[in-house]
Amino acid sequence: QYSHLIARRVRELHVYCELYSCLVTAEELGEHEIVAIILSGGPSSVYDEGAPHVSPGVWKLIEDRQIPVLGICYGMQELAHVFGGAVAAGLKHEYGKSYVKRVEGCNSKIFDGMPEQFQMWMSHGDKLTKTPHGFLPVGMFNFEDDPMTTIRFEIALYRRNLP
């Protein structure tokens, strides 16, 4: 459901968008002129046996073509999992209204035109426990009903260029 919502929002920006399973082959994607990829959510945990993962061939295609990737929820966890970060089960599942605040000093374009803090919706049970090398956290969130619960904002990681 969230994938369709994300695709609709992208299309509302007058950007052509297609939905693929994360199990799509590099050969299939390679037939298209892809300018960006959004990896979105799902009910699995990246560390679960049998969890779906992007194939090494697709990661190679992304690297070869230098395609930008935005990871949202499970997509962010997949990026962390592949690039040496760590994802673990949270102490509790977190659902509902939350507020995102940009990390001090963050210049990520993901927040261009956005206020310093804004409302969003959370729905997850896992959390990022180690940021992969070469990635930077760009936002933090906490829940309105529990201001002491603060972890990295799930979609808010970006990969900086490494030397």
Coordinates of N, CA and C in Angstrom, one line a residue:
Q1 N 0.8 -1.2 0.0 CA 0.0 0.0 0.0 C 0.9 1.3 0.0
Y2 N 1.9 1.3 0.9 CA 2.7 2.5 0.9 C 3.5 2.7 -0.4
S3 N 3.8 1.6 -1.1 CA 4.5 1.7 -2.4 C 3.6 2.5 -3.4
H4 N 2.4 2.2 -3.4 CA 1.4 2.8 -4.3 C 1.2 4.3 -3.9
L5 N 1.2 4.6 -2.6 CA 1.1 6.0 -2.2 C 2.4 6.8 -2.6
I6 N 3.5 6.2 -2.4 CA 4.8 6.8 -2.8 C 4.8 7.1 -4.3
A7 N 4.4 6.1 -5.1 CA 4.4 6.2 -6.5 C 3.4 7.3 -6.9
R8 N 2.2 7.4 -6.3 CA 1.3 8.4 -6.6 C 1.9 9.8 -6.3
R9 N 2.5 10.0 -5.2 CA 3.2 11.3 -4.8 C 4.2 11.6 -5.8
V10 N 5.0 10.7 -6.3 CA 6.0 11.0 -7.3 C 5.4 11.4 -8.6
R11 N 4.3 10.7 -9.0 CA 3.6 11.1 -10.2 C 2.9 12.5 -10.1
E12 N 2.5 12.8 -8.9 CA 1.9 14.2 -8.7 C 3.0 15.3 -8.9
L13 N 4.2 14.9 -8.8 CA 5.3 15.8 -9.1 C 5.7 15.8 -10.6
H14 N 4.8 15.1 -11.4 CA 5.0 15.0 -12.9 C 6.3 14.3 -13.2
V15 N 6.6 13.2 -12.4 CA 7.7 12.4 -12.7 C 7.2 11.0 -13.0
Y16 N 7.6 10.4 -14.1 CA 7.2 9.1 -14.5 C 7.7 8.1 -13.5
C17 N 6.9 7.1 -13.1 CA 7.2 6.2 -12.0 C 6.7 4.9 -12.3
E18 N 7.4 3.8 -12.1 CA 7.0 2.4 -12.2 C 7.3 1.7 -10.9
L19 N 6.4 0.8 -10.6 CA 6.6 -0.1 -9.4 C 7.2 -1.4 -9.8
Y20 N 8.2 -1.9 -9.1 CA 8.8 -3.2 -9.3 C 8.9 -3.9 -7.9
S21 N 8.9 -5.2 -7.9 CA 9.2 -5.9 -6.7 C 10.7 -5.7 -6.4
C22 N 11.1 -5.9 -5.1 CA 12.5 -5.8 -4.8 C 13.2 -7.0 -5.3
L23 N 12.5 -8.0 -5.8 CA 13.1 -9.2 -6.4 C 13.3 -9.1 -7.9
V24 N 13.1 -7.9 -8.5 CA 13.3 -7.6 -9.9 C 14.7 -7.9 -10.2
T25 N 14.9 -8.4 -11.5 CA 16.3 -8.8 -11.9 C 17.0 -7.5 -12.4
A26 N 18.3 -7.6 -12.4 CA 19.1 -6.5 -13.0 C 18.9 -6.4 -14.5
E27 N 18.6 -7.5 -15.1 CA 18.4 -7.6 -16.6 C 17.1 -6.8 -16.9
E28 N 16.0 -7.0 -16.1 CA 14.8 -6.3 -16.3 C 15.0 -4.8 -16.1
L29 N 15.6 -4.4 -15.0 CA 15.8 -2.9 -14.7 C 16.8 -2.3 -15.8
G30 N 17.7 -3.1 -16.2 CA 18.7 -2.6 -17.2 C 18.1 -2.3 -18.5
E31 N 16.9 -2.7 -18.8 CA 16.2 -2.4 -20.1 C 15.6 -1.0 -20.1
H32 N 15.7 -0.3 -18.9 CA 15.1 1.0 -18.8 C 16.1 2.1 -18.4
E33 N 15.7 3.3 -18.8 CA 16.6 4.5 -18.4 C 16.2 5.0 -17.0
I34 N 16.7 4.3 -16.0 CA 16.3 4.7 -14.6 C 17.1 5.8 -14.2
V35 N 16.4 6.8 -13.6 CA 17.1 8.0 -13.1 C 17.2 8.0 -11.5
A36 N 16.4 7.2 -10.9 CA 16.4 7.1 -9.4 C 15.6 5.9 -9.0
I37 N 15.9 5.4 -7.8 CA 15.2 4.2 -7.3 C 14.8 4.6 -5.8
I38 N 13.5 4.2 -5.5 CA 13.0 4.3 -4.2 C 12.7 2.9 -3.7
L39 N 13.4 2.5 -2.6 CA 13.2 1.2 -2.0 C 12.2 1.5 -0.8
S40 N 11.0 0.9 -0.9 CA 10.1 1.3 0.2 C 9.9 0.1 1.2
G41 N 8.8 0.2 1.9 CA 8.6 -0.7 3.1 C 8.0 -2.0 2.7
G42 N 7.8 -2.8 3.8 CA 7.3 -4.1 3.7 C 7.2 -4.7 5.1
P43 N 6.5 -5.8 5.3 CA 6.3 -6.4 6.6 C 7.5 -7.2 7.2
S44 N 8.5 -7.4 6.4 CA 9.6 -8.3 6.8 C 10.6 -7.5 7.6
S45 N 11.5 -8.2 8.2 CA 12.7 -7.6 8.8 C 13.9 -8.1 8.0
V46 N 14.9 -7.3 7.8 CA 16.0 -7.7 6.9 C 16.8 -8.9 7.4
Y47 N 16.7 -9.1 8.7 CA 17.5 -10.2 9.3 C 16.7 -11.5 9.4
D48 N 15.4 -11.4 9.0 CA 14.6 -12.7 9.1 C 15.0 -13.6 8.0
E49 N 15.0 -14.9 8.3 CA 15.3 -16.0 7.3 C 14.2 -15.8 6.2
G50 N 14.6 -15.8 5.0 CA 13.7 -15.7 3.9 C 13.2 -14.3 3.5
A51 N 13.7 -13.3 4.2 CA 13.3 -12.0 3.9 C 13.8 -11.6 2.5
P52 N 13.0 -10.8 1.8 CA 13.4 -10.4 0.5 C 14.6 -9.4 0.5
H53 N 15.5 -9.6 -0.4 CA 16.6 -8.7 -0.6 C 16.9 -8.4 -2.0
V54 N 17.4 -7.2 -2.2 CA 17.7 -6.7 -3.6 C 18.9 -7.6 -4.0
S55 N 18.9 -8.0 -5.3 CA 20.0 -8.9 -5.7 C 21.3 -8.2 -5.9
P56 N 22.4 -8.9 -5.8 CA 23.7 -8.3 -6.0 C 23.8 -7.7 -7.4
G57 N 23.1 -8.3 -8.4 CA 23.1 -7.7 -9.8 C 22.5 -6.4 -9.9
V58 N 21.4 -6.2 -9.1 CA 20.8 -4.9 -9.1 C 21.7 -3.8 -8.4
W59 N 22.3 -4.2 -7.3 CA 23.2 -3.3 -6.6 C 24.4 -2.9 -7.6
K60 N 24.9 -3.9 -8.4 CA 25.9 -3.6 -9.4 C 25.4 -2.6 -10.4
L61 N 24.2 -2.8 -10.9 CA 23.6 -1.9 -11.9 C 23.5 -0.5 -11.3
I62 N 23.1 -0.4 -10.1 CA 22.9 0.9 -9.4 C 24.3 1.6 -9.3
E63 N 25.3 0.8 -8.9 CA 26.7 1.3 -8.8 C 27.2 1.7 -10.2
D64 N 27.1 0.9 -11.2 CA 27.6 1.1 -12.5 C 27.0 2.4 -13.1
R65 N 25.7 2.5 -13.0 CA 25.0 3.7 -13.5 C 24.9 4.9 -12.6
Q66 N 25.4 4.7 -11.4 CA 25.4 5.8 -10.4 C 23.9 6.3 -10.2
I67 N 23.0 5.3 -10.0 CA 21.6 5.7 -9.8 C 21.4 6.1 -8.3
P68 N 20.8 7.2 -8.0 CA 20.5 7.6 -6.6 C 19.4 6.7 -6.1
V69 N 19.5 6.3 -4.8 CA 18.6 5.4 -4.1 C 18.1 6.1 -2.8
L70 N 16.8 6.1 -2.7 CA 16.2 6.6 -1.4 C 15.6 5.3 -0.7
G71 N 16.0 5.1 0.5 CA 15.4 3.9 1.2 C 14.4 4.4 2.2
I72 N 13.2 3.9 2.2 CA 12.1 4.3 3.1 C 11.8 3.0 3.9
C73 N 11.8 3.1 5.2 CA 11.5 2.0 6.1 C 12.3 0.7 5.8
Y74 N 11.7 -0.3 5.3 CA 12.4 -1.5 5.0 C 13.5 -1.2 4.0
G75 N 13.3 -0.3 3.0 CA 14.3 0.1 2.1 C 15.5 0.6 2.7
M76 N 15.3 1.5 3.8 CA 16.4 2.0 4.5 C 17.2 0.9 5.3
Q77 N 16.4 -0.1 5.8 CA 17.0 -1.2 6.5 C 17.8 -2.1 5.5
E78 N 17.3 -2.2 4.3 CA 18.0 -3.0 3.3 C 19.3 -2.3 2.9
L79 N 19.3 -1.0 2.8 CA 20.5 -0.2 2.5 C 21.5 -0.5 3.6
A80 N 21.1 -0.3 4.9 CA 22.0 -0.5 6.0 C 22.5 -1.9 6.0
H81 N 21.7 -2.9 5.8 CA 22.0 -4.3 5.8 C 23.1 -4.6 4.8
V82 N 22.9 -4.1 3.6 CA 23.9 -4.3 2.5 C 25.2 -3.6 2.7
F83 N 25.2 -2.4 3.2 CA 26.4 -1.6 3.3 C 27.0 -1.6 4.7
G84 N 26.8 -2.6 5.5 CA 27.5 -2.8 6.7 C 27.0 -2.1 8.0
G85 N 25.7 -1.6 7.9 CA 25.1 -1.1 9.1 C 24.5 -2.3 9.9
A86 N 23.7 -1.9 10.8 CA 23.0 -3.0 11.6 C 21.5 -2.6 11.9
V87 N 20.7 -3.5 11.8 CA 19.2 -3.4 12.1 C 18.9 -4.4 13.1
A88 N 18.1 -4.0 14.1 CA 17.6 -4.9 15.2 C 16.2 -4.6 15.5
A89 N 15.6 -5.6 16.2 CA 14.2 -5.4 16.6 C 14.2 -4.3 17.7
G90 N 13.2 -3.4 17.5 CA 13.0 -2.4 18.6 C 12.4 -3.0 19.8
L91 N 12.5 -2.3 20.9 CA 11.9 -2.7 22.1 C 10.3 -2.8 22.0
K92 N 9.8 -1.9 21.2 CA 8.3 -2.0 20.9 C 8.1 -1.5 19.5
H93 N 7.0 -2.0 19.0 CA 6.6 -1.5 17.6 C 6.1 -0.1 17.8
E94 N 6.4 0.7 16.8 CA 6.0 2.2 16.9 C 5.1 2.5 15.7
Y95 N 3.9 2.9 16.0 CA 2.9 3.3 15.0 C 2.3 4.6 15.4
G96 N 2.1 5.4 14.4 CA 1.4 6.6 14.7 C 2.1 7.9 14.4
K97 N 1.5 9.0 14.8 CA 2.0 10.3 14.5 C 3.4 10.5 15.2
S98 N 4.3 11.1 14.5 CA 5.6 11.5 15.0 C 6.0 12.8 14.4
Y99 N 7.1 13.3 15.0 CA 7.7 14.5 14.4 C 9.1 14.3 14.1
V100 N 9.5 14.8 12.9 CA 10.9 14.7 12.4 C 11.6 16.0 12.7
K101 N 12.8 16.0 13.1 CA 13.6 17.1 13.3 C 14.9 16.9 12.6
R102 N 15.3 17.8 11.7 CA 16.6 17.7 11.0 C 17.8 17.7 12.0
V103 N 18.7 16.8 11.7 CA 19.9 16.7 12.5 C 20.7 18.0 12.3
E104 N 21.2 18.5 13.4 CA 22.0 19.8 13.3 C 23.2 19.6 12.4
G105 N 23.3 20.6 11.5 CA 24.4 20.6 10.5 C 24.1 19.8 9.3
C106 N 22.9 19.2 9.2 CA 22.5 18.4 8.0 C 22.2 19.3 6.8
N107 N 22.8 19.0 5.7 CA 22.6 19.8 4.5 C 22.0 18.9 3.4
S108 N 21.3 17.8 3.8 CA 20.7 16.9 2.8 C 19.6 17.6 2.0
K109 N 19.6 17.4 0.7 CA 18.5 17.9 -0.1 C 17.2 17.3 0.2
I110 N 17.1 16.2 0.9 CA 15.9 15.6 1.2 C 14.9 16.5 2.0
F111 N 15.5 17.5 2.7 CA 14.7 18.4 3.5 C 14.6 19.8 2.8
D112 N 15.0 20.0 1.6 CA 14.9 21.3 0.9 C 13.4 21.7 0.9
G113 N 13.2 22.9 1.4 CA 11.8 23.4 1.4 C 11.0 23.0 2.5
M114 N 11.5 22.2 3.4 CA 10.8 21.6 4.6 C 11.1 22.5 5.8
P115 N 10.2 22.6 6.7 CA 10.5 23.3 8.0 C 11.5 22.5 8.8
E116 N 12.1 23.1 9.8 CA 13.1 22.4 10.6 C 12.5 21.2 11.3
Q117 N 11.2 21.2 11.6 CA 10.5 20.1 12.2 C 9.2 19.9 11.6
F118 N 8.7 18.7 11.3 CA 7.5 18.5 10.7 C 6.9 17.2 11.1
Q119 N 5.6 17.0 11.0 CA 4.8 15.8 11.3 C 5.0 14.8 10.3
M120 N 5.0 13.5 10.7 CA 5.0 12.4 9.7 C 4.4 11.2 10.4
W121 N 4.3 10.0 9.7 CA 3.6 8.8 10.2 C 4.7 7.7 10.3
M122 N 4.7 7.0 11.5 CA 5.6 5.9 11.6 C 4.9 4.6 11.7
S123 N 5.5 3.6 11.2 CA 4.9 2.2 11.3 C 6.0 1.2 11.1
H124 N 6.6 0.9 12.2 CA 7.7 -0.1 12.1 C 8.0 -0.7 13.5
G125 N 8.7 -1.9 13.4 CA 9.1 -2.5 14.7 C 10.6 -2.7 14.8
D126 N 11.4 -2.4 13.8 CA 12.8 -2.5 13.8 C 13.4 -1.1 13.9
K127 N 14.7 -1.1 14.2 CA 15.4 0.2 14.2 C 16.9 0.0 13.7
L128 N 17.4 1.1 13.2 CA 18.8 1.1 12.8 C 19.6 1.3 14.0
T129 N 20.5 0.3 14.2 CA 21.4 0.4 15.4 C 22.8 0.8 15.1
K130 N 23.2 0.7 13.8 CA 24.5 1.1 13.4 C 24.4 1.7 12.0
T131 N 24.8 2.9 11.8 CA 24.8 3.6 10.5 C 25.9 3.0 9.7
P132 N 25.7 2.6 8.4 CA 26.7 2.1 7.6 C 27.8 3.2 7.3
H133 N 29.0 2.7 7.1 CA 30.1 3.6 6.7 C 29.8 4.3 5.4
G134 N 30.0 5.6 5.4 CA 29.7 6.4 4.2 C 28.3 7.0 4.2
F135 N 27.4 6.7 5.2 CA 26.1 7.2 5.3 C 26.0 8.2 6.5
L136 N 25.2 9.1 6.4 CA 25.0 10.1 7.5 C 23.5 10.2 7.9
P137 N 23.2 10.2 9.2 CA 21.8 10.4 9.7 C 21.5 11.9 9.4
V138 N 20.3 12.1 8.9 CA 19.9 13.4 8.6 C 18.7 13.9 9.4
G139 N 18.0 13.0 10.0 CA 16.8 13.4 10.8 C 16.6 12.5 12.0
M140 N 16.0 13.1 13.0 CA 15.6 12.3 14.2 C 14.1 12.5 14.4
F141 N 13.5 11.6 15.1 CA 12.0 11.7 15.4 C 11.8 11.3 16.9
N142 N 10.7 11.8 17.4 CA 10.1 11.3 18.6 C 8.6 11.4 18.6
F143 N 8.0 10.5 19.4 CA 6.5 10.3 19.3 C 5.9 11.4 20.3
E144 N 4.8 11.9 19.9 CA 4.0 12.9 20.6 C 3.7 12.3 22.0
D145 N 3.3 11.0 22.1 CA 2.9 10.5 23.4 C 4.1 10.0 24.2
D146 N 5.3 10.0 23.7 CA 6.4 9.5 24.4 C 7.7 10.2 24.0
P147 N 7.9 11.5 24.5 CA 9.0 12.3 24.0 C 10.3 11.7 24.3
M148 N 10.4 10.7 25.2 CA 11.7 10.1 25.5 C 12.1 9.0 24.5
T149 N 11.2 8.6 23.6 CA 11.5 7.6 22.6 C 12.1 8.3 21.3
T150 N 13.4 8.3 21.1 CA 14.0 9.0 20.0 C 15.0 8.0 19.4
I151 N 14.8 7.8 18.1 CA 15.8 7.0 17.3 C 16.0 7.7 16.0
R152 N 16.8 7.1 15.1 CA 17.0 7.7 13.8 C 15.7 7.6 13.0
F153 N 15.4 8.7 12.3 CA 14.3 8.8 11.4 C 14.5 7.8 10.3
E154 N 13.6 6.8 10.0 CA 13.9 5.7 9.2 C 14.3 6.1 7.7
I155 N 13.7 7.0 7.1 CA 14.0 7.3 5.7 C 15.2 8.2 5.6
A156 N 15.6 8.8 6.7 CA 16.6 9.9 6.6 C 18.0 9.5 6.8
L157 N 18.5 8.7 5.8 CA 19.9 8.5 5.7 C 20.3 8.8 4.2
Y158 N 21.4 9.4 4.1 CA 21.9 9.5 2.7 C 23.4 9.1 2.6
R159 N 23.8 8.7 1.5 CA 25.2 8.3 1.3 C 26.0 9.4 0.7
R160 N 27.0 9.8 1.4 CA 27.9 10.8 0.9 C 28.9 10.2 0.0
N161 N 29.4 11.0 -0.9 CA 30.5 10.5 -1.8 C 31.7 10.2 -0.9
L162 N 32.3 9.1 -1.1 CA 33.5 8.7 -0.4 C 34.7 8.9 -1.3
P163 N 35.8 9.2 -0.7 CA 37.1 9.4 -1.5 C 37.5 8.1 -2.2

